[in-house]
mmCIF file of C-alpha atoms in Angstrom:
data_model
loop_
_atom_site.group_PDB
_atom_site.id
_atom_site.type_symbol
_atom_site.label_atom_id
_atom_site.label_comp_id
_atom_site.label_asym_id
_atom_site.label_seq_id
_atom_site.Cartn_x
_atom_site.Cartn_y
_atom_site.Cartn_z
ATOM 1 C CA MET A 1 18.271 -16.579 -2.170
ATOM 2 C CA THR A 2 18.648 -20.366 -2.202
ATOM 3 C CA THR A 3 21.010 -20.170 0.779
ATOM 4 C CA LYS A 4 18.453 -18.127 2.722
ATOM 5 C CA ILE A 5 15.684 -20.643 1.939
ATOM 6 C CA ASN A 6 17.909 -23.560 2.978
ATOM 7 C CA GLY A 7 18.767 -21.724 6.200
ATOM 8 C CA ASN A 8 15.097 -21.167 7.031
ATOM 9 C CA VAL A 9 14.278 -24.814 6.279
ATOM 10 C CA PHE A 10 17.004 -25.836 8.736
ATOM 11 C CA ILE A 11 15.856 -23.358 11.425
ATOM 12 C CA PHE A 12 12.186 -24.330 11.258
ATOM 13 C CA GLY A 13 12.825 -27.969 10.350
ATOM 14 C CA ILE A 14 14.800 -28.814 13.518
ATOM 15 C CA PRO A 15 11.983 -27.848 15.965
ATOM 16 C CA LEU A 16 9.454 -29.598 13.712
ATOM 17 C CA LEU A 17 11.483 -32.813 13.703
ATOM 18 C CA LEU A 18 11.908 -32.634 17.488
ATOM 19 C CA ILE A 19 8.142 -32.227 17.964
ATOM 20 C CA LEU A 20 7.509 -35.124 15.574
ATOM 21 C CA SER A 21 9.975 -37.292 17.513
ATOM 22 C CA MET A 22 8.021 -36.573 20.736
ATOM 23 C CA VAL A 23 4.793 -37.626 19.030
ATOM 24 C CA LEU A 24 6.363 -40.852 17.741
ATOM 25 C CA LEU A 25 7.831 -41.595 21.183
ATOM 26 C CA THR A 26 4.348 -41.604 22.741
ATOM 27 C CA LYS A 27 3.352 -44.314 20.256
ATOM 28 C CA SER A 28 6.197 -46.639 21.271
ATOM 29 C CA LYS A 29 6.185 -49.563 23.725
ATOM 30 C CA VAL A 30 8.855 -47.783 25.805
ATOM 31 C CA PHE A 31 6.393 -44.975 26.509
ATOM 32 C CA VAL A 32 3.598 -47.393 27.386
ATOM 33 C CA ASP A 33 5.833 -49.096 29.949
ATOM 34 C CA ASN A 34 7.130 -45.799 31.450
ATOM 35 C CA SER A 35 4.333 -43.362 30.683
ATOM 36 C CA ALA A 36 4.437 -41.455 34.006
ATOM 37 C CA THR A 37 8.140 -40.596 33.839
ATOM 38 C CA LEU A 38 8.320 -40.059 30.081
ATOM 39 C CA SER A 39 5.202 -37.830 30.100
ATOM 40 C CA ILE A 40 6.975 -35.342 32.345
ATOM 41 C CA ALA A 41 10.092 -35.459 30.161
ATOM 42 C CA ILE A 42 8.081 -34.972 26.939
ATOM 43 C CA ILE A 43 6.123 -32.041 28.398
ATOM 44 C CA ILE A 44 9.380 -30.359 29.461
ATOM 45 C CA ASP A 45 10.850 -30.912 25.994
ATOM 46 C CA LEU A 46 7.784 -29.607 24.139
ATOM 47 C CA LEU A 47 7.239 -26.543 26.335
ATOM 48 C CA PHE A 48 10.794 -25.547 27.226
ATOM 49 C CA THR A 49 13.619 -27.498 25.547
ATOM 50 C CA ILE A 50 12.400 -27.207 21.937
ATOM 51 C CA PRO A 51 11.550 -23.468 22.199
ATOM 52 C CA PHE A 52 15.000 -22.904 23.756
ATOM 53 C CA VAL A 53 16.711 -24.815 20.903
ATOM 54 C CA TYR A 54 14.698 -22.723 18.425
ATOM 55 C CA PHE A 55 15.776 -19.538 20.226
ATOM 56 C CA LEU A 56 19.437 -20.557 19.883
ATOM 57 C CA LEU A 57 18.896 -21.186 16.154
ATOM 58 C CA ILE A 58 17.404 -17.715 15.534
ATOM 59 C CA LYS A 59 19.574 -15.835 18.044
ATOM 60 C CA ASN A 60 21.756 -14.225 15.376
ATOM 61 C CA LYS A 61 19.118 -14.177 12.630
ATOM 62 C CA SER A 62 16.632 -11.497 11.553
ATOM 63 C CA ILE A 63 13.720 -13.747 12.563
ATOM 64 C CA PRO A 64 11.721 -12.048 15.376
ATOM 65 C CA LYS A 65 12.583 -13.514 18.795
ATOM 66 C CA THR A 66 8.890 -13.339 19.760
ATOM 67 C CA THR A 67 8.223 -16.278 17.405
ATOM 68 C CA VAL A 68 9.388 -18.420 20.344
ATOM 69 C CA ALA A 69 5.990 -17.732 21.963
ATOM 70 C CA PRO A 70 3.928 -19.421 19.180
ATOM 71 C CA LEU A 71 6.264 -22.435 19.390
ATOM 72 C CA PHE A 72 5.560 -22.613 23.140
ATOM 73 C CA ILE A 73 1.807 -22.595 22.374
ATOM 74 C CA ILE A 74 2.276 -25.322 19.747
ATOM 75 C CA GLY A 75 4.052 -27.361 22.428
ATOM 76 C CA ILE A 76 1.098 -26.944 24.821
ATOM 77 C CA VAL A 77 -1.415 -27.997 22.155
ATOM 78 C CA THR A 78 0.709 -30.975 21.052
ATOM 79 C CA ALA A 79 1.215 -32.167 24.628
ATOM 80 C CA GLY A 80 -2.516 -31.926 25.276
ATOM 81 C CA PHE A 81 -3.159 -34.356 22.421
ATOM 82 C CA ILE A 82 -0.381 -36.908 22.939
ATOM 83 C CA ILE A 83 0.023 -37.094 26.742
ATOM 84 C CA PRO A 84 -2.493 -39.280 28.634
ATOM 85 C CA GLN A 85 -4.940 -37.245 30.719
ATOM 86 C CA GLU A 86 -3.786 -38.780 33.987
ATOM 87 C CA HIS A 87 -0.203 -37.572 33.375
ATOM 88 C CA GLN A 88 -0.979 -33.942 32.417
ATOM 89 C CA THR A 89 -0.415 -32.395 35.867
ATOM 90 C CA LEU A 90 2.717 -30.523 34.753
ATOM 91 C CA LEU A 91 0.956 -29.442 31.562
ATOM 92 C CA GLU A 92 -1.997 -28.016 33.505
ATOM 93 C CA TRP A 93 0.384 -26.198 35.833
ATOM 94 C CA SER A 94 2.164 -24.680 32.816
ATOM 95 C CA LYS A 95 -1.159 -23.594 31.303
ATOM 96 C CA ASN A 96 -2.251 -21.920 34.532
ATOM 97 C CA TRP A 97 1.032 -20.233 35.508
ATOM 98 C CA ILE A 98 3.573 -20.127 32.656
ATOM 99 C CA PHE A 99 1.219 -19.433 29.729
ATOM 100 C CA PRO A 100 -0.323 -16.273 31.297
ATOM 101 C CA LEU A 101 3.197 -14.957 31.952
ATOM 102 C CA VAL A 102 4.096 -15.523 28.282
ATOM 103 C CA GLU A 103 0.914 -13.697 27.197
ATOM 104 C CA ILE A 104 1.663 -10.757 29.493
ATOM 105 C CA ALA A 105 5.289 -10.602 28.328
ATOM 106 C CA VAL A 106 4.308 -10.554 24.612
ATOM 107 C CA ALA A 107 1.527 -7.987 25.175
ATOM 108 C CA THR A 108 3.873 -5.771 27.227
ATOM 109 C CA PHE A 109 6.556 -5.981 24.558
ATOM 110 C CA ILE A 110 4.077 -5.072 21.797
ATOM 111 C CA PHE A 111 2.760 -2.142 23.862
ATOM 112 C CA TYR A 112 6.300 -0.915 24.523
ATOM 113 C CA LYS A 113 7.254 -1.132 20.843
ATOM 114 C CA VAL A 114 4.050 0.624 19.705
ATOM 115 C CA ARG A 115 4.574 3.407 22.235
ATOM 116 C CA ARG A 116 8.214 3.851 21.195
ATOM 117 C CA THR A 117 7.225 3.945 17.516
ATOM 118 C CA ILE A 118 4.507 6.544 18.158
ATOM 119 C CA LYS A 119 6.958 8.654 20.157
ATOM 120 C CA ARG A 120 9.380 8.583 17.225
ATOM 121 C CA PHE A 121 6.584 9.637 14.855
ATOM 122 C CA LYS A 122 5.659 12.557 17.117
ATOM 123 C CA GLU A 123 9.221 13.861 17.305
ATOM 124 C CA ASN A 124 9.451 14.370 13.539
ATOM 125 C CA ALA A 125 5.792 14.743 12.580
ATOM 126 C CA ILE A 126 4.702 16.958 9.724
ATOM 127 C CA VAL A 127 1.293 15.329 10.109
ATOM 128 C CA SER A 128 -0.234 13.723 13.191
ATOM 129 C CA PRO A 129 1.165 10.305 14.243
ATOM 130 C CA ASP A 130 -0.752 7.373 12.752
ATOM 131 C CA ILE A 131 -1.523 4.638 15.274
ATOM 132 C CA PHE A 132 -2.272 1.962 12.673
ATOM 133 C CA SER A 133 1.112 2.517 10.985
ATOM 134 C CA ALA A 134 2.769 2.216 14.399
ATOM 135 C CA ILE A 135 0.917 -1.031 15.137
ATOM 136 C CA LYS A 136 1.856 -2.520 11.756
ATOM 137 C CA GLU A 137 5.491 -1.505 12.077
ATOM 138 C CA THR A 138 5.650 -3.008 15.561
ATOM 139 C CA CYS A 139 4.029 -6.291 14.543
ATOM 140 C CA LEU A 140 6.369 -6.620 11.544
ATOM 141 C CA GLU A 141 9.349 -6.210 13.869
ATOM 142 C CA ILE A 142 8.329 -9.071 16.120
ATOM 143 C CA LEU A 143 6.272 -11.440 13.951
ATOM 144 C CA PRO A 144 6.389 -13.078 10.491
ATOM 145 C CA LYS A 145 4.841 -10.903 7.753
ATOM 146 C CA ARG A 146 1.565 -12.807 7.309
ATOM 147 C CA VAL A 147 0.955 -13.212 11.025
ATOM 148 C CA ALA A 148 1.843 -9.531 11.523
ATOM 149 C CA GLY A 149 -0.787 -8.523 8.955
ATOM 150 C CA LEU A 150 -3.513 -10.495 10.711
ATOM 151 C CA LEU A 151 -2.571 -9.370 14.213
ATOM 152 C CA SER A 152 -2.150 -5.697 13.313
ATOM 153 C CA MET A 153 -5.605 -5.600 11.745
ATOM 154 C CA GLU A 154 -7.231 -7.227 14.787
ATOM 155 C CA LEU A 155 -5.401 -4.895 17.185
ATOM 156 C CA ALA A 156 -6.398 -1.896 15.078
ATOM 157 C CA VAL A 157 -10.069 -2.938 15.122
ATOM 158 C CA ILE A 158 -9.960 -3.165 18.924
ATOM 159 C CA TYR A 159 -8.081 0.137 19.236
ATOM 160 C CA TYR A 160 -10.372 2.163 16.968
ATOM 161 C CA GLY A 161 -13.553 0.355 18.000
ATOM 162 C CA LEU A 162 -13.097 0.417 21.783
ATOM 163 C CA ILE A 163 -10.187 2.653 22.840
ATOM 164 C CA SER A 164 -9.873 5.670 20.557
ATOM 165 C CA TRP A 165 -12.598 8.226 21.363
ATOM 166 C CA ARG A 166 -10.759 11.558 21.320
ATOM 167 C CA LYS A 167 -11.701 13.867 18.460
ATOM 168 C CA LYS A 168 -9.137 13.910 15.654
ATOM 169 C CA GLU A 169 -7.356 17.259 15.227
ATOM 170 C CA LEU A 170 -6.171 17.750 11.651
ATOM 171 C CA TYR A 171 -2.810 19.178 10.660
ATOM 172 C CA LYS A 172 -2.776 21.651 7.741
ATOM 173 C CA ASN A 173 -1.619 18.956 5.302
ATOM 174 C CA GLU A 174 -4.329 16.428 6.262
ATOM 175 C CA PHE A 175 -7.689 15.917 4.572
ATOM 176 C CA THR A 176 -10.917 14.184 5.576
ATOM 177 C CA TYR A 177 -12.905 12.048 3.147
ATOM 178 C CA HIS A 178 -15.973 10.977 5.128
ATOM 179 C CA LYS A 179 -17.992 14.145 5.822
ATOM 180 C CA ASN A 180 -19.692 14.498 2.426
ATOM 181 C CA SER A 181 -19.214 11.067 0.843
ATOM 182 C CA GLY A 182 -21.979 9.125 2.606
ATOM 183 C CA THR A 183 -19.453 6.592 3.925
ATOM 184 C CA ILE A 184 -20.485 6.924 7.564
ATOM 185 C CA GLY A 185 -24.162 6.459 6.721
ATOM 186 C CA LEU A 186 -23.359 3.293 4.780
ATOM 187 C CA PHE A 187 -21.418 1.736 7.663
ATOM 188 C CA VAL A 188 -24.087 2.749 10.197
ATOM 189 C CA ALA A 189 -26.710 1.100 7.981
ATOM 190 C CA LEU A 190 -24.617 -2.104 7.916
ATOM 191 C CA ILE A 191 -24.367 -2.092 11.721
ATOM 192 C CA VAL A 192 -28.155 -1.623 12.079
ATOM 193 C CA ILE A 193 -28.869 -4.438 9.597
ATOM 194 C CA ILE A 194 -26.463 -6.854 11.333
ATOM 195 C CA THR A 195 -27.943 -5.968 14.754
ATOM 196 C CA ILE A 196 -31.479 -6.730 13.572
ATOM 197 C CA GLU A 197 -30.418 -9.939 11.810
ATOM 198 C CA THR A 198 -28.459 -11.046 14.903
ATOM 199 C CA TYR A 199 -31.541 -10.711 17.110
ATOM 200 C CA VAL A 200 -33.776 -12.574 14.650
ATOM 201 C CA LEU A 201 -31.190 -15.323 14.055
ATOM 202 C CA HIS A 202 -30.634 -15.730 17.813
ATOM 203 C CA ILE A 203 -34.378 -16.262 18.416
ATOM 204 C CA LEU A 204 -34.633 -18.795 15.576
ATOM 205 C CA LEU A 205 -31.524 -20.761 16.614
ATOM 206 C CA LEU A 206 -32.680 -20.958 20.243
ATOM 207 C CA LYS A 207 -35.445 -23.307 19.078
ATOM 208 C CA TRP A 208 -32.791 -25.668 17.735
ATOM 209 C CA SER A 209 -29.682 -25.209 19.930
ATOM 210 C CA THR A 210 -28.821 -22.731 22.685
ATOM 211 C CA ILE A 211 -25.087 -23.206 22.074
ATOM 212 C CA ALA A 212 -25.445 -22.577 18.322
ATOM 213 C CA ALA A 213 -27.557 -19.489 19.020
ATOM 214 C CA TRP A 214 -24.948 -17.941 21.304
ATOM 215 C CA ILE A 215 -22.046 -18.857 18.999
ATOM 216 C CA ALA A 216 -23.811 -17.113 16.108
ATOM 217 C CA THR A 217 -24.590 -14.127 18.323
ATOM 218 C CA VAL A 218 -20.996 -13.749 19.554
ATOM 219 C CA LEU A 219 -19.708 -13.940 15.956
ATOM 220 C CA SER A 220 -22.229 -11.310 14.895
ATOM 221 C CA ILE A 221 -21.244 -9.044 17.796
ATOM 222 C CA TYR A 222 -17.591 -9.339 16.821
ATOM 223 C CA THR A 223 -18.482 -8.585 13.179
ATOM 224 C CA THR A 224 -20.341 -5.492 14.383
ATOM 225 C CA LEU A 225 -17.284 -4.451 16.413
ATOM 226 C CA GLN A 226 -15.119 -4.865 13.314
ATOM 227 C CA ILE A 227 -17.409 -2.688 11.199
ATOM 228 C CA PHE A 228 -17.567 -0.106 13.999
ATOM 229 C CA GLY A 229 -13.763 -0.152 14.169
ATOM 230 C CA PHE A 230 -13.581 0.309 10.381
ATOM 231 C CA LEU A 231 -16.047 3.213 10.636
ATOM 232 C CA LYS A 232 -14.118 5.018 13.370
ATOM 233 C CA SER A 233 -10.778 4.453 11.672
ATOM 234 C CA ILE A 234 -12.085 6.403 8.678
ATOM 235 C CA THR A 235 -12.546 9.462 10.895
ATOM 236 C CA LYS A 236 -9.169 8.937 12.602
ATOM 237 C CA ARG A 237 -6.923 8.288 9.596
ATOM 238 C CA PRO A 238 -6.995 11.278 7.239
ATOM 239 C CA ILE A 239 -5.357 11.466 3.846
ATOM 240 C CA ALA A 240 -2.042 13.272 4.322
ATOM 241 C CA ILE A 241 0.557 15.066 2.221
ATOM 242 C CA THR A 242 4.123 15.088 3.547
ATOM 243 C CA GLU A 243 7.298 16.469 2.010
ATOM 244 C CA ASP A 244 7.770 13.690 -0.568
ATOM 245 C CA LEU A 245 4.705 11.470 -0.244
ATOM 246 C CA ILE A 246 0.947 11.421 -0.439
ATOM 247 C CA HIS A 247 -0.571 8.989 2.065
ATOM 248 C CA LEU A 248 -3.923 7.885 0.662
ATOM 249 C CA ARG A 249 -5.967 6.095 3.335
ATOM 250 C CA TYR A 250 -9.404 4.612 3.665
ATOM 251 C CA GLY A 251 -9.485 3.908 7.387
ATOM 252 C CA ILE A 252 -7.663 0.663 8.071
ATOM 253 C CA LEU A 253 -9.280 -1.013 5.062
ATOM 254 C CA SER A 254 -6.904 0.230 2.364
ATOM 255 C CA GLU A 255 -3.983 2.592 1.869
ATOM 256 C CA THR A 256 -1.083 3.475 -0.358
ATOM 257 C CA ALA A 257 1.864 5.887 -0.317
ATOM 258 C CA ILE A 258 2.543 7.734 -3.576
ATOM 259 C CA LYS A 259 5.786 9.529 -4.299
ATOM 260 C CA ILE A 260 5.007 13.075 -5.415
ATOM 261 C CA CYS A 261 7.688 12.872 -8.109
ATOM 262 C CA ASP A 262 5.844 9.881 -9.626
ATOM 263 C CA ILE A 263 2.591 11.797 -10.221
ATOM 264 C CA GLU A 264 1.802 12.418 -13.885
ATOM 265 C CA SER A 265 -1.491 14.251 -13.331
ATOM 266 C CA ILE A 266 -4.301 14.873 -10.879
ATOM 267 C CA GLU A 267 -7.823 15.767 -11.943
ATOM 268 C CA ILE A 268 -11.143 16.510 -10.323
ATOM 269 C CA SER A 269 -13.640 14.037 -11.744
ATOM 270 C CA THR A 270 -16.804 12.247 -10.651
ATOM 271 C CA LYS A 271 -17.221 10.293 -13.902
ATOM 272 C CA ASP A 272 -17.571 6.520 -13.714
ATOM 273 C CA ILE A 273 -14.305 4.687 -14.307
ATOM 274 C CA GLU A 274 -13.530 1.145 -15.386
ATOM 275 C CA ILE A 275 -11.799 -0.793 -12.611
ATOM 276 C CA ASN A 276 -9.037 -2.913 -14.145
ATOM 277 C CA HIS A 277 -5.379 -3.891 -13.657
ATOM 278 C CA GLU A 278 -4.174 -0.290 -14.022
ATOM 279 C CA THR A 279 -7.075 1.590 -12.430
ATOM 280 C CA LYS A 280 -8.266 1.087 -8.855
ATOM 281 C CA LYS A 281 -10.458 2.824 -6.311
ATOM 282 C CA LEU A 282 -9.009 3.637 -2.908
ATOM 283 C CA SER A 283 -12.283 2.623 -1.252
ATOM 284 C CA PRO A 284 -12.811 -1.161 -1.060
ATOM 285 C CA LEU A 285 -16.541 -0.466 -1.386
ATOM 286 C CA GLY A 286 -16.013 0.113 -5.103
ATOM 287 C CA GLU A 287 -19.067 1.419 -6.940
ATOM 288 C CA LEU A 288 -20.968 1.851 -3.648
ATOM 289 C CA GLU A 289 -18.915 4.974 -2.958
ATOM 290 C CA ASN A 290 -18.290 7.997 -5.159
ATOM 291 C CA HIS A 291 -14.941 9.517 -6.044
ATOM 292 C CA ASN A 292 -14.065 13.106 -6.934
ATOM 293 C CA LEU A 293 -10.324 12.899 -7.663
ATOM 294 C CA ILE A 294 -8.155 10.741 -9.915
ATOM 295 C CA ILE A 295 -4.357 10.564 -9.727
ATOM 296 C CA ARG A 296 -2.453 9.135 -12.696
ATOM 297 C CA LEU A 297 1.085 7.889 -12.113
ATOM 298 C CA LYS A 298 4.204 7.497 -14.225
ATOM 299 C CA LYS A 299 4.833 4.010 -12.882
ATOM 300 C CA GLU A 300 3.095 1.216 -11.019
ATOM 301 C CA HIS A 301 2.375 1.463 -7.301
ATOM 302 C CA PHE A 302 0.621 -0.942 -4.917
ATOM 303 C CA LEU A 303 -2.600 -0.541 -2.965
ATOM 304 C CA SER A 304 -2.537 -2.324 0.392
ATOM 305 C CA GLY A 305 -5.917 -3.771 1.370
ATOM 306 C CA ILE A 306 -7.314 -5.560 4.394
ATOM 307 C CA TYR A 307 -4.793 -7.910 6.083
ATOM 308 C CA GLY A 308 -2.046 -6.506 3.830
ATOM 309 C CA LEU A 309 -3.304 -7.811 0.455
ATOM 310 C CA GLN A 310 -1.523 -5.967 -2.385
ATOM 311 C CA LYS A 311 -3.050 -4.739 -5.672
ATOM 312 C CA PRO A 312 -1.020 -2.984 -8.414
ATOM 313 C CA PHE A 313 -2.274 0.261 -10.014
ATOM 314 C CA LYS A 314 -1.203 3.241 -12.111
ATOM 315 C CA ASN A 315 -4.392 5.273 -11.731
ATOM 316 C CA ILE A 316 -6.331 5.650 -8.488
ATOM 317 C CA ALA A 317 -9.709 7.263 -7.808
ATOM 318 C CA PHE A 318 -10.707 8.485 -4.352
ATOM 319 C CA TYR A 319 -12.814 11.021 -2.466
ATOM 320 C CA VAL A 320 -11.613 14.090 -0.557
ATOM 321 C CA ASP A 321 -13.964 16.533 1.165
ATOM 322 C CA ASP A 322 -11.878 19.600 0.209
ATOM 323 C CA LYS A 323 -10.907 18.468 -3.269
ATOM 324 C CA GLU A 324 -9.859 21.896 -4.597
ATOM 325 C CA LYS A 325 -7.393 22.530 -1.764
ATOM 326 C CA PHE A 326 -6.012 18.998 -2.070
ATOM 327 C CA LYS A 327 -5.527 19.286 -5.842
ATOM 328 C CA ASN A 328 -3.816 22.669 -5.581
ATOM 329 C CA LEU A 329 -1.487 21.465 -2.830
ATOM 330 C CA VAL A 330 -0.518 18.369 -4.833
ATOM 331 C CA GLU A 331 0.064 20.352 -8.024
ATOM 332 C CA ASN A 332 2.235 22.863 -6.192
ATOM 333 C CA SER A 333 4.210 20.021 -4.617
ATOM 334 C CA VAL A 334 4.713 18.402 -8.023
ATOM 335 C CA LYS A 335 6.029 21.655 -9.492
ATOM 336 C CA GLU A 336 8.548 21.975 -6.670
ATOM 337 C CA ARG A 337 9.937 18.473 -7.299
ATOM 338 C CA PRO A 338 12.650 18.107 -9.968
ATOM 339 C CA ILE A 339 11.851 15.648 -12.731
ATOM 340 C CA LYS A 340 13.760 12.441 -12.124
ATOM 341 C CA PRO A 341 14.971 10.212 -14.975
#
């Protein structure tokens, strides 16, 4: 473990030291006397040499090769701050021609990986392929874990909010949880409230600052898109039972995978429960949404929330539209599984 940490410090420390040396060079008298020539050299180092050195360092490592792209962006930002404006011709050219190519290359690679992952899911699917799982798996392959969590959530919001419109066809082992729970009505109410507040806030801010008014409006529109994406993901991501697992999902807001052999009991219940370290609700809305099923486990599992936040639990409460069929299917699956020590 210590060796791995030391290796990562070396890999990330070298590019950081090189960037720092470029910054310090611009503060020296040598740079002042030769700013035109050295500016070109520094821009080349920040945008191309340092990312290439970093690529050589991670070439045989498990670190995603696409992390070279963020380093290229860091180089652009750093050069914009330390290079005098009159010597930024090469930097502007790189922004206009190289940077778009990098964006297109990364986006194309992500699209290719997502498509390949979905194709693999379809080939062996007991339930319908899950786009969000494919997006997360792809992002984890090419980005650090925390960055992957943020990016996958944003991509999922865009996908479900703007792209995915085809009606979801359920497999026999999939279950909806939004038709009778009031979830959709709650999210629609939130969207209506935000829309009204956005209009009122925009009018009020216009009296003070047009820029502030439009910034607030754009942020509100994006928030509305996020909520709309959350809403649609609930209809597109059913709860599913596979051969060995139960995939409990609440749109893209929370999910967990439970091993069938780890289930101690499942009961139909709408009674209020105390949320604590051992007991959680699948829905992040908590008491705002009802539950009608509770699964109790033999050992601790983890509930993955928004942006990949993890919460431990041994008991989980959730809502399923066809609770009787779900309970019977789970109980039959449990009986078929041998008890493991």
